Amino acid sequence: MSLLENVVLFGRLLRQAGLPLSPEQTRAFARALDWIDVGSREQVFHAARALLVTRKEDLRLFATVFELFWRAQSRGTELRLPRPARAPRMRDAEQRFDAFSVLSGAPADDDPEVEVGDRAGSFSAAEVLQHKDFSDLTPDELDEVRRQIRDIRWLVSRRRSRRQVPDRRGARLHLRRMLREAARHDGTPLRLRHLSRKIKERPIVLLADISGSMEKYSRLLLHFFYGAIQGLSDVECFVFGTRLTRITHHLRVRNIEIALEQAANEILDWSGGTRIGESLAAFNRQWGRRVLRRGAVVIVVSDGWERGDVSELRREMRYLSHRCHRLIWLNPHLGHPEYQPLVEGMAAALPFIDDFLPVHNLRSLRDLAGALASLPERRSRRAGALGR
Amino acid sequence: MFDSIDLTDEELARHAYIADAGLTTSLFLALKMQRPLFLEGEPGVGKTEVAKVLSRALDAPLIRLQCYEGLDVSQAVYEWNYPRQLLAIQARRGADDANGGDIFTEEFLLRRPLLQAIDRGHERAPVLLIDELDRADEEFESFLLELLSDFQVTIPELGTIRARHKPVTVITSNRTREVHDALKRRCVYHWIDYPALDKEIEIVRRKVPGLTEELSRQVVAFVQAVREEDLYKLPGVSETLDWAEALTHLDSKRLAPEIVESTLGFLLKYQDDVDRLRPRCAKLIAEVS
């Protein structure tokens, strides 16, 4: 097989393995072979990596494919790449609540059927639905609620970026434009032109608890996330139970069935235990610097039921609160009138939260949308909980 | 000088830059193929240093563009000198010159880094460092994508300026956000990891010659152990060097817990991290000595 054929084959393998690769990159790699010793495994490896990989995350996959390819070539064997495993993960038969039943909307076997009651009461059915707790919905209502959640209009408060754009009411003079115009009028600036700072949406970071204690709510949270991602320009989504999983890229897919299925496949710890502190620690270390920028608003959805170390939760909450514009905690139980945030984990987190809000029915989600749209431009002083 | 991978390696070493084989290959290819070198990695692993070393080795001027949010053409490429333009208008008004004279000439042009880099006056290709691209916004990124493809800039009043020598371009990113793939694909990409133990010892020996060999080894082993700890921000190579430098001034012969604890600030930049590591210092020192 010629060298060029090898390059093309290798490029095809990488693409099959899921590495985004442009034809131009493959061509560049072919050209690079002129400059290096093609007999040296190390040199070929480094050259290929330099030109074909553009993300740190892909480095390991690249190394694996290269290793396979090089070995097969030196043995002269035909190479066939194993399909990357994407099969849905098998679940314990005992476990009733699995990702598929969540996403297909099929109720888990032990879901209680709840009577909607007399629809001819003083409230219209639609109005009732707005106030009905997510955990009490019948399958039919669930469908409707899901649809409504996805259709909520999300608006995020804006911030002034440092980019300058023309604006009649701006404070700064747009000198470049004024002088260009002046040149046309005998050097006399006839009109004042102004600039102001461009307004941009704040980034939103969603972190949702999908552990066992949140089971009745987490199925709907994904729909909420999907709606937010589709409606806003800069949203990052993470879920956690015992470990942290980023699902942003899955939810960006337009088709909701596919988006939710992919997201669910990625999540390994549905309805298990909760380690909020540990999960936040993972977020702070791996993602904090990358997604908490430019005045991000962080929304944590959890009941605060922590099975791990509460002091770790406290430490990570403090770190998080110092690095975002606003920290909002949504707790489904807060909707119940007699609820008190006495769970140890919730109590530990409270001092660092700006807004402590319920998330148990459609109404509360709409309220959240309203609150997000009108966040103050200044950071609040981290005095403690404001909501309720 | 940079004619083969081995020569590139030698050249880097001559300028006290210790690189691993991957970086050397990437750099060599970037120069040979005249592509920008895109360096990504945690803060303090020596990304910016690569451009400085290149400039010294090639004996070419280093032109640096520090990125920030809102960076635009007037700060990155060119701006007109408005005060001078206004003065010129005033001065010429009295004169007979009926059309007021042209105030959009090179005389009134302020050249920002990107324009400097493609200036036709350069004898040889300058080194262009676009530092911390992740701090700039998407608008600037798309502008850069255009510039990197043909190294020319059009100023409406003056016409198109095209580089005579393609600048040797180094782009760095701390990855506080994902830079668009389209841009990275035009570059030679390299992720700079923390160096291996022997490489980092070599770096410390080269950069902080005042430190004894034994202590250099201990310092690096300690820092590498710290990188395994559960911390918010891990120390980079530049922190290793700062700390090593500090230790030379303290005249210490070996790592002792009290010295390490009192100088932890050189390695760790968050108080939480310092608090977390302090009780573990003695144990880590025992492991590396």
XYZ file of C-alpha atoms in Angstrom:
677
model
C 0.000 0.000 0.000
C 1.379 3.409 -0.870
C 2.102 6.063 1.696
C -0.716 8.244 0.450
C -3.206 5.402 0.596
C -2.129 4.810 4.153
C -2.725 8.437 5.043
C -6.198 8.350 3.543
C -7.038 5.092 5.285
C -5.784 6.413 8.595
C -7.862 9.562 8.208
C -10.922 7.464 7.504
C -10.309 5.374 10.599
C -10.038 8.458 12.755
C -13.281 9.807 11.384
C -14.954 6.481 12.033
C -13.703 6.605 15.580
C -15.449 9.945 15.961
C -12.659 12.474 15.482
C -13.858 15.471 13.481
C -11.383 15.749 10.633
C -11.388 17.969 7.565
C -9.950 16.861 4.218
C -7.598 19.818 4.435
C -6.144 18.402 7.632
C -5.492 15.055 5.978
C -3.802 16.819 3.066
C -1.650 18.822 5.466
C -0.596 15.603 7.172
C 0.323 14.047 3.829
C 2.498 17.075 3.066
C 4.096 16.921 6.500
C 5.401 13.424 5.752
C 7.909 15.026 3.362
C 9.613 16.652 6.286
C 9.871 13.796 8.719
C 11.258 10.288 8.880
C 8.276 8.102 7.952
C 10.078 5.063 9.333
C 10.099 6.552 12.805
C 6.974 5.644 14.702
C 7.495 8.499 17.139
C 7.900 11.163 14.462
C 4.901 10.019 12.463
C 2.823 9.869 15.640
C 3.727 13.395 16.731
C 3.271 14.861 13.267
C -0.120 13.216 12.835
C -1.226 14.355 16.252
C -0.112 17.925 15.636
C -2.106 18.202 12.430
C -5.100 15.960 12.942
C -6.132 16.585 16.551
C -7.545 19.895 17.743
C -8.840 19.056 21.196
C -7.248 17.738 24.323
C -10.182 15.353 24.827
C -9.358 13.576 21.575
C -5.709 12.914 22.374
C -6.278 9.547 24.003
C -8.629 8.276 21.307
C -6.126 9.393 18.712
C -3.302 7.506 20.406
C -5.393 4.328 20.489
C -6.330 4.492 16.818
C -2.752 5.294 15.851
C -1.462 2.344 17.847
C -3.938 -0.017 16.150
C -3.109 1.324 12.736
C 0.639 1.241 13.119
C 0.635 -2.293 14.471
C -1.652 -3.562 11.720
C 0.480 -1.869 9.042
C 3.732 -3.286 10.329
C 2.189 -6.759 10.428
C 0.609 -6.241 7.042
C -2.817 -7.250 8.303
C -6.123 -5.898 7.173
C -7.438 -3.451 9.706
C -10.971 -3.264 10.923
C -11.846 -0.860 13.640
C -14.201 -2.065 16.328
C -17.332 0.043 16.503
C -17.229 2.284 19.514
C -19.586 0.904 22.141
C -22.729 2.946 22.240
C -25.210 0.347 23.367
C -27.621 1.405 26.086
C -26.278 0.326 29.393
C -27.923 -2.620 31.039
C -29.590 -1.822 34.262
C -30.240 -3.866 37.303
C -33.546 -5.623 36.793
C -34.582 -4.569 40.258
C -34.219 -0.939 39.420
C -37.526 0.318 38.183
C -36.566 3.831 37.335
C -34.330 3.665 34.316
C -33.348 6.225 31.790
C -35.499 4.795 29.029
C -38.736 4.819 30.900
C -37.990 8.379 31.913
C -37.396 9.546 28.427
C -40.028 7.611 26.611
C -42.478 9.008 29.068
C -43.664 5.565 30.103
C -44.401 5.562 33.793
C -42.354 3.250 35.952
C -44.379 0.253 37.110
C -44.819 1.481 40.601
C -45.890 4.937 39.600
C -49.068 5.624 41.481
C -52.055 6.535 39.351
C -53.414 9.689 40.800
C -56.989 10.783 40.169
C -57.138 14.247 38.725
C -60.338 14.830 40.589
C -63.278 16.876 39.496
C -62.193 19.001 36.583
C -65.335 21.072 36.801
C -64.162 22.758 39.965
C -63.495 26.447 40.318
C -60.119 26.134 38.628
C -59.835 25.259 34.994
C -57.846 22.116 34.280
C -55.075 24.182 32.740
C -54.859 26.298 35.817
C -54.763 23.246 38.065
C -51.909 21.877 36.041
C -49.876 25.011 36.649
C -49.994 24.393 40.376
C -49.917 20.648 40.554
C -46.789 19.170 42.086
C -44.622 17.370 39.528
C -44.646 14.286 41.707
C -48.452 13.976 41.535
C -48.939 14.086 37.782
C -50.830 11.403 35.851
C -49.245 10.119 32.642
C -51.528 12.292 30.515
C -50.782 15.365 32.522
C -47.100 14.514 32.397
C -47.175 14.736 28.610
C -48.814 18.116 28.742
C -46.475 19.419 31.421
C -43.482 18.211 29.472
C -44.678 20.069 26.419
C -45.284 23.226 28.401
C -41.897 23.044 30.089
C -40.188 22.868 26.741
C -42.159 25.840 25.500
C -41.302 28.159 28.360
C -39.615 31.275 26.989
C -36.274 31.730 28.617
C -34.730 35.134 28.901
C -31.604 35.854 30.852
C -30.634 39.163 32.291
C -27.995 40.852 30.231
C -24.626 42.207 31.070
C -22.508 44.827 29.407
C -19.642 43.209 27.576
C -16.481 45.124 26.843
C -17.099 45.206 23.116
C -18.072 48.632 21.769
C -20.857 49.013 19.245
C -22.420 52.101 17.600
C -25.276 53.423 19.699
C -27.018 56.781 19.421
C -27.392 57.046 23.149
C -23.899 55.773 23.942
C -21.539 57.675 26.181
C -18.338 57.377 24.187
C -17.665 59.230 20.952
C -17.325 57.098 17.844
C -14.347 59.071 16.593
C -13.468 56.769 13.758
C -16.856 57.299 12.190
C -17.032 61.014 12.937
C -13.735 61.739 11.271
C -14.515 59.610 8.292
C -17.673 61.640 7.817
C -15.856 64.894 8.541
C -13.444 64.192 5.708
C -16.375 64.373 3.353
C -17.476 67.743 4.697
C -14.375 69.813 4.438
C -13.016 68.442 7.655
C -15.847 69.625 9.836
C -17.472 67.041 12.077
C -21.166 67.746 11.530
C -22.664 65.154 13.793
C -21.692 63.472 16.999
C -21.581 59.701 16.778
C -21.562 57.493 19.817
C -20.560 54.076 21.027
C -21.719 52.025 23.927
C -20.865 48.641 25.323
C -22.527 45.739 23.625
C -25.131 43.954 25.691
C -24.821 40.206 25.897
C -26.737 37.417 27.556
C -25.213 36.041 30.703
C -23.989 32.461 30.515
C -26.145 29.987 32.457
C -24.781 26.899 34.163
C -27.284 24.247 35.223
C -26.326 21.586 37.741
C -29.021 19.073 38.545
C -29.247 16.368 41.147
C -30.621 13.158 39.598
C -30.194 10.911 42.615
C -32.864 8.674 44.122
C -34.397 11.321 46.340
C -34.974 13.555 43.327
C -36.410 10.742 41.224
C -39.898 12.190 40.839
C -38.527 15.467 39.548
C -35.409 14.595 37.593
C -37.401 13.146 34.700
C -38.864 16.576 34.049
C -35.663 18.454 34.683
C -34.141 17.207 31.454
C -37.024 18.742 29.543
C -36.427 21.990 31.363
C -32.742 21.811 30.453
C -33.513 20.988 26.860
C -35.800 24.015 26.596
C -33.205 26.292 28.160
C -30.421 25.074 25.869
C -32.543 25.474 22.775
C -33.793 28.900 23.783
C -30.652 30.589 25.093
C -27.294 31.209 23.533
C -24.906 30.168 26.278
C -26.040 27.329 28.542
C -24.011 24.513 30.081
C -25.767 21.485 31.603
C -24.440 19.040 34.143
C -26.160 16.347 36.173
C -24.894 14.528 39.222
C -25.739 11.757 41.612
C -22.551 10.146 42.753
C -20.550 11.558 39.852
C -20.698 14.582 37.590
C -21.759 14.231 33.929
C -21.794 16.982 31.331
C -24.725 16.648 28.957
C -24.632 20.018 27.173
C -23.574 18.708 23.784
C -26.291 16.021 23.770
C -29.069 18.485 24.497
C -27.982 20.762 21.651
C -29.332 18.256 19.154
C -32.551 19.656 17.660
C -34.563 16.456 17.782
C -35.710 16.148 21.363
C -36.097 12.359 21.353
C -32.531 11.871 20.183
C -31.197 14.621 22.449
C -32.727 13.152 25.569
C -31.823 9.597 24.695
C -28.181 10.505 24.156
C -28.070 12.482 27.360
C -29.573 9.586 29.306
C -27.099 7.119 27.806
C -24.304 9.267 29.082
C -25.587 9.283 32.647
C -24.441 6.309 34.681
C -25.857 7.132 38.059
C -29.602 7.670 37.692
C -31.457 7.394 40.974
C -28.496 6.280 43.012
C -26.997 7.962 46.033
C -26.050 11.619 46.248
C -22.668 13.138 46.743
C -23.364 16.784 46.162
C -20.108 18.023 47.674
C -18.002 15.611 45.652
C -19.885 16.404 42.462
C -19.510 20.145 42.985
C -15.819 19.598 43.696
C -15.479 17.820 40.372
C -17.325 20.666 38.680
C -15.214 23.355 40.335
C -11.983 21.683 39.349
C -12.701 20.388 35.877
C -15.155 22.926 34.577
C -15.133 25.942 36.878
C -12.513 27.912 35.031
C -14.040 27.081 31.675
C -17.709 27.798 32.203
C -17.832 30.264 35.109
C -16.845 33.307 33.151
C -18.322 36.565 32.035
C -20.819 36.850 34.857
C -22.343 33.396 34.734
C -25.552 32.538 36.591
C -25.351 29.148 38.279
C -28.533 27.178 38.993
C -28.307 24.123 41.226
C -31.355 21.859 41.366
C -31.320 19.570 44.378
C -33.115 18.717 47.590
C -29.840 18.993 49.469
C -29.980 15.386 50.620
C -26.238 14.809 50.999
C -24.856 11.361 51.766
C -21.262 12.494 51.600
C -19.292 14.879 53.769
C -21.223 18.080 54.545
C -18.061 20.081 55.195
C -16.934 19.345 51.646
C -20.286 20.579 50.350
C -19.855 23.787 52.341
C -16.347 24.326 50.992
C -17.342 23.777 47.379
C -20.409 25.994 47.689
C -18.253 28.803 49.000
C -15.840 28.425 46.105
C -18.698 28.352 43.630
C -20.466 31.358 45.141
C -17.327 33.473 44.803
C -16.998 32.738 41.149
C -20.378 33.370 39.648
C -22.597 36.383 39.236
C -25.496 34.728 40.968
C -26.064 31.399 42.618
C -29.620 30.082 42.521
C -30.712 26.912 44.275
C -33.945 25.235 43.215
C -35.445 22.793 45.683
C -38.620 20.875 44.785
C -39.611 20.478 48.438
C -39.606 24.213 48.983
C -43.043 24.250 47.357
C -44.579 22.492 50.350
C -45.769 24.985 52.917
C -44.392 23.108 55.911
C -40.968 22.467 54.414
C -37.986 23.662 56.419
C -34.457 23.431 54.989
C -33.279 21.311 57.888
C -31.545 18.574 55.926
C -27.915 18.900 56.888
C -26.704 19.365 53.323
C -29.280 22.039 52.546
C -28.473 23.911 55.732
C -24.778 23.850 54.853
C -25.416 25.236 51.381
C -27.895 27.955 52.326
C -25.477 30.695 53.424
C -23.894 30.760 49.966
C -27.073 30.930 47.921
C -28.466 34.154 46.460
C -31.920 32.850 45.634
C -33.561 29.853 47.199
C -36.584 28.967 45.054
C -39.063 26.119 44.680
C -39.236 23.960 41.558
C -42.159 21.627 42.003
C -44.757 22.724 39.445
C -45.135 24.595 36.184
C -45.866 27.838 37.988
C -42.534 27.724 39.824
C -40.625 27.154 36.578
C -42.355 30.140 35.002
C -41.474 32.202 38.040
C -37.879 31.121 37.654
C -37.929 32.258 34.031
C -39.209 35.633 35.229
C -36.587 35.883 37.950
C -33.779 35.071 35.509
C -34.879 37.795 33.134
C -34.721 40.444 35.824
C -31.585 39.675 37.770
C -29.914 42.837 39.026
C -26.823 43.936 37.138
C -24.811 44.142 40.306
C -23.772 41.105 42.235
C -25.686 40.677 45.414
C -23.753 40.654 48.643
C -23.572 37.093 49.753
C -25.582 37.651 52.881
C -27.619 34.482 52.690
C -30.863 33.249 51.259
C -33.138 35.828 49.719
C -35.972 33.771 48.302
C -39.113 32.195 49.694
C 18.592 25.965 12.311
C 15.113 24.432 12.317
C 15.792 22.101 9.402
C 15.045 18.836 11.116
C 13.374 17.685 14.287
C 16.734 17.040 15.952
C 18.085 20.454 15.005
C 14.896 22.070 16.290
C 15.389 20.303 19.582
C 18.987 21.512 19.810
C 17.985 25.043 18.965
C 15.344 25.088 21.678
C 17.797 23.705 24.206
C 20.332 26.364 23.230
C 17.789 28.943 24.307
C 17.089 27.138 27.543
C 13.731 25.755 26.508
C 13.299 22.103 27.376
C 10.570 20.601 25.195
C 9.291 17.065 24.806
C 9.398 15.299 21.448
C 5.772 16.135 20.670
C 6.197 19.872 21.049
C 9.446 19.838 19.097
C 7.764 18.038 16.201
C 4.795 20.416 16.256
C 7.042 23.441 16.258
C 9.202 22.050 13.485
C 6.158 21.354 11.316
C 4.606 24.740 12.047
C 7.764 26.433 10.764
C 8.205 24.152 7.766
C 4.575 24.290 6.690
C 4.130 27.949 7.594
C 1.126 27.266 9.748
C 0.295 28.949 13.019
C 1.211 26.958 16.116
C -1.749 26.623 18.472
C -0.631 25.901 22.019
C -3.153 24.942 24.628
C -2.537 23.983 28.236
C -2.952 24.881 31.870
C -1.542 28.237 32.993
C 2.184 28.279 33.606
C 3.354 25.417 31.403
C 5.441 27.634 29.127
C 3.156 28.442 26.210
C 4.097 32.098 25.881
C 7.745 31.222 26.386
C 7.737 29.262 23.112
C 7.115 32.457 21.138
C 9.814 34.335 23.014
C 12.337 31.589 22.397
C 11.383 31.468 18.723
C 11.927 35.169 18.398
C 15.382 34.899 19.936
C 16.340 31.841 17.912
C 15.147 33.314 14.619
C 16.502 36.719 15.544
C 13.138 38.140 14.538
C 11.085 40.792 16.287
C 8.407 39.542 18.666
C 5.028 41.179 18.198
C 2.584 40.393 20.941
C -1.162 40.761 21.002
C -2.685 40.171 24.420
C -6.320 39.184 24.022
C -9.207 40.325 26.191
C -12.950 40.471 25.928
C -14.067 43.165 23.504
C -10.738 43.247 21.646
C -11.595 44.798 18.299
C -10.025 46.036 15.112
C -9.078 49.398 16.602
C -6.980 47.709 19.281
C -5.763 44.684 17.339
C -5.159 46.004 13.835
C -5.192 49.761 13.378
C -6.691 52.994 14.594
C -6.590 56.507 13.240
C -4.828 59.076 15.350
C -7.843 61.295 16.022
C -6.171 64.124 17.921
C -3.653 64.548 15.122
C -6.358 64.361 12.500
C -8.357 67.070 14.259
C -5.293 69.267 14.583
C -4.518 68.785 10.917
C -8.035 69.835 10.004
C -7.691 72.972 12.110
C -4.274 73.828 10.712
C -5.308 73.416 7.112
C -8.494 75.395 7.399
C -6.659 78.713 7.213
C -4.522 77.570 4.322
C -5.507 77.867 0.692
C -5.824 74.128 0.429
C -9.459 74.047 -0.541
C -10.312 70.425 0.081
C -8.930 70.362 3.598
C -6.173 67.911 2.744
C -6.270 64.196 3.279
C -6.340 63.111 6.867
C -6.504 59.402 6.054
C -2.912 58.720 5.151
C -0.228 56.538 6.701
C 0.933 59.572 8.614
C -2.186 59.390 10.785
C -2.292 55.630 11.122
C -1.657 53.927 14.455
C -0.378 50.441 13.838
C -1.587 47.850 16.304
C 0.089 44.419 16.666
C -1.618 42.585 13.797
C -0.852 45.353 11.336
C 2.719 45.543 12.595
C 3.023 41.821 11.969
C 2.136 42.091 8.291
C 4.026 45.323 7.700
C 5.969 45.209 4.462
C 8.969 46.806 6.079
C 10.102 43.609 7.816
C 13.381 42.153 6.588
C 12.268 38.690 7.661
C 9.167 37.095 9.089
C 8.460 38.437 12.559
C 7.152 36.233 15.362
C 3.521 37.046 16.096
C 2.256 35.962 19.505
C -1.516 35.989 19.969
C -1.688 35.392 23.682
C -4.650 33.898 25.563
C -7.028 33.814 22.634
C -9.654 32.220 24.886
C -10.095 35.600 26.566
C -11.187 37.306 23.368
C -14.769 36.889 22.200
C -16.162 34.993 19.223
C -16.295 38.142 17.101
C -12.543 38.522 17.284
C -12.018 34.844 16.621
C -13.817 35.024 13.297
C -11.791 38.069 12.328
C -8.612 36.199 13.183
C -9.687 33.202 11.123
C -9.861 35.478 8.113
C -6.535 37.129 8.806
C -4.674 33.855 9.302
C -5.806 32.508 5.944
C -4.122 35.173 3.826
C -2.323 37.587 6.140
C -3.765 40.660 4.582
C -5.755 43.552 5.960
C -7.904 46.002 4.072
C -8.102 49.553 5.352
C -10.892 51.250 3.380
C -9.056 54.568 3.094
C -5.654 53.098 2.218
C -6.267 49.842 0.425
C -5.082 46.322 1.092
C -1.886 45.614 2.951
C -0.385 42.197 2.460
C 2.475 40.627 4.368
C 5.693 40.134 2.430
C 6.795 37.429 4.872
C 4.152 35.336 6.549
C 4.623 35.953 10.265
C 5.631 32.980 12.395
C 2.446 32.813 14.423
C 1.996 31.334 17.888
C -1.480 31.301 19.430
C -1.951 30.345 23.062
C -5.048 29.434 25.025
C -5.640 28.550 28.666
C -8.869 26.922 27.590
C -11.172 28.996 29.749
C -13.466 28.458 26.807
C -13.409 26.309 23.712
C -11.831 28.056 20.736
C -13.637 27.220 17.521
C -12.491 24.136 15.647
C -12.317 25.926 12.300
C -9.527 28.093 13.646
C -7.625 25.260 15.276
C -7.774 23.177 12.114
C -5.740 25.785 10.297
C -3.036 25.450 12.896
C -0.611 22.903 14.155
C -2.222 22.004 17.459
C -0.329 21.031 20.560
C -1.553 20.411 24.090
C 1.273 21.216 26.502
C 1.026 18.956 29.503
C 2.929 19.280 32.743
C 6.444 18.013 31.991
C 7.661 14.594 33.108
C 9.843 14.441 36.231
C 13.214 14.370 34.468
C 12.201 17.123 32.025
C 11.043 19.374 34.817
C 14.242 18.778 36.798
C 16.165 19.723 33.665
C 14.106 22.901 33.355
C 14.773 23.868 36.975
C 18.493 23.118 36.577
C 18.655 25.356 33.511
C 16.569 28.212 34.851
C 17.599 28.228 38.508
C 21.252 27.239 38.464
C 21.701 28.429 42.054
C 19.798 25.456 43.404
C 21.733 22.292 44.229
C 21.056 19.219 42.154
C 19.645 17.329 45.103
C 17.308 20.141 46.085
C 16.175 20.627 42.471
C 15.175 17.008 42.379
C 13.289 17.291 45.678
C 11.548 20.498 44.636
C 10.304 19.019 41.381
C 9.292 15.723 42.990
C 7.353 17.681 45.611
C 5.578 19.828 43.026
C 4.716 16.760 40.972
C 3.273 15.146 44.101
C 1.261 18.314 44.770
C -0.199 18.007 41.269
C -1.685 14.689 42.320
C -3.486 16.341 45.237
C -7.108 17.414 45.185
C -6.693 21.155 44.616
C -8.546 23.922 42.810
C -5.521 25.154 40.940
C -2.475 23.010 40.355
C 0.965 24.623 40.251
C 2.447 25.035 36.772
C 6.093 25.004 35.752
C 6.332 28.733 36.303
C 5.267 28.185 39.921
C 7.940 25.496 40.274
C 10.529 27.976 39.010
C 9.307 30.796 41.273
C 9.439 28.506 44.252
C 12.880 27.133 43.352
C 14.120 30.694 43.001
C 12.686 31.591 46.411
C 14.405 28.603 47.996
C 17.810 29.717 46.707
C 17.336 32.978 48.566
C 16.516 31.098 51.741
C 19.765 29.137 51.476
C 18.038 25.895 52.271
C 19.924 22.697 51.591
C 16.970 20.378 51.677
C 13.205 20.534 51.887
C 12.072 20.947 55.477
C 8.420 21.126 56.531
C 8.646 24.584 58.092
C 10.312 26.078 55.003
C 7.822 24.456 52.658
C 4.854 25.586 54.724
C 6.045 29.165 54.881
C 6.628 29.337 51.122
C 3.516 27.489 49.926
C 2.204 30.764 48.538
C 4.650 30.447 45.657
C 3.002 27.221 44.563
C -0.643 27.639 45.446
C -2.752 30.635 44.593
C -5.911 29.885 46.570
C -6.100 30.072 50.322
C -8.358 26.985 50.330
C -5.611 25.040 48.583
C -2.960 26.261 51.028
C -5.142 25.258 53.976
C -5.728 21.875 52.475
C -2.113 21.125 51.663
C -0.442 22.468 54.791
C -1.220 19.491 57.044
C -0.042 17.112 54.322
C 3.292 18.811 53.708
C 5.385 16.711 56.077
C 4.088 13.492 54.577
C 4.701 14.620 51.003
C 8.209 15.765 51.862
C 8.973 12.414 53.447
C 7.799 10.712 50.268
C 10.046 12.718 47.965
C 13.230 12.920 50.005
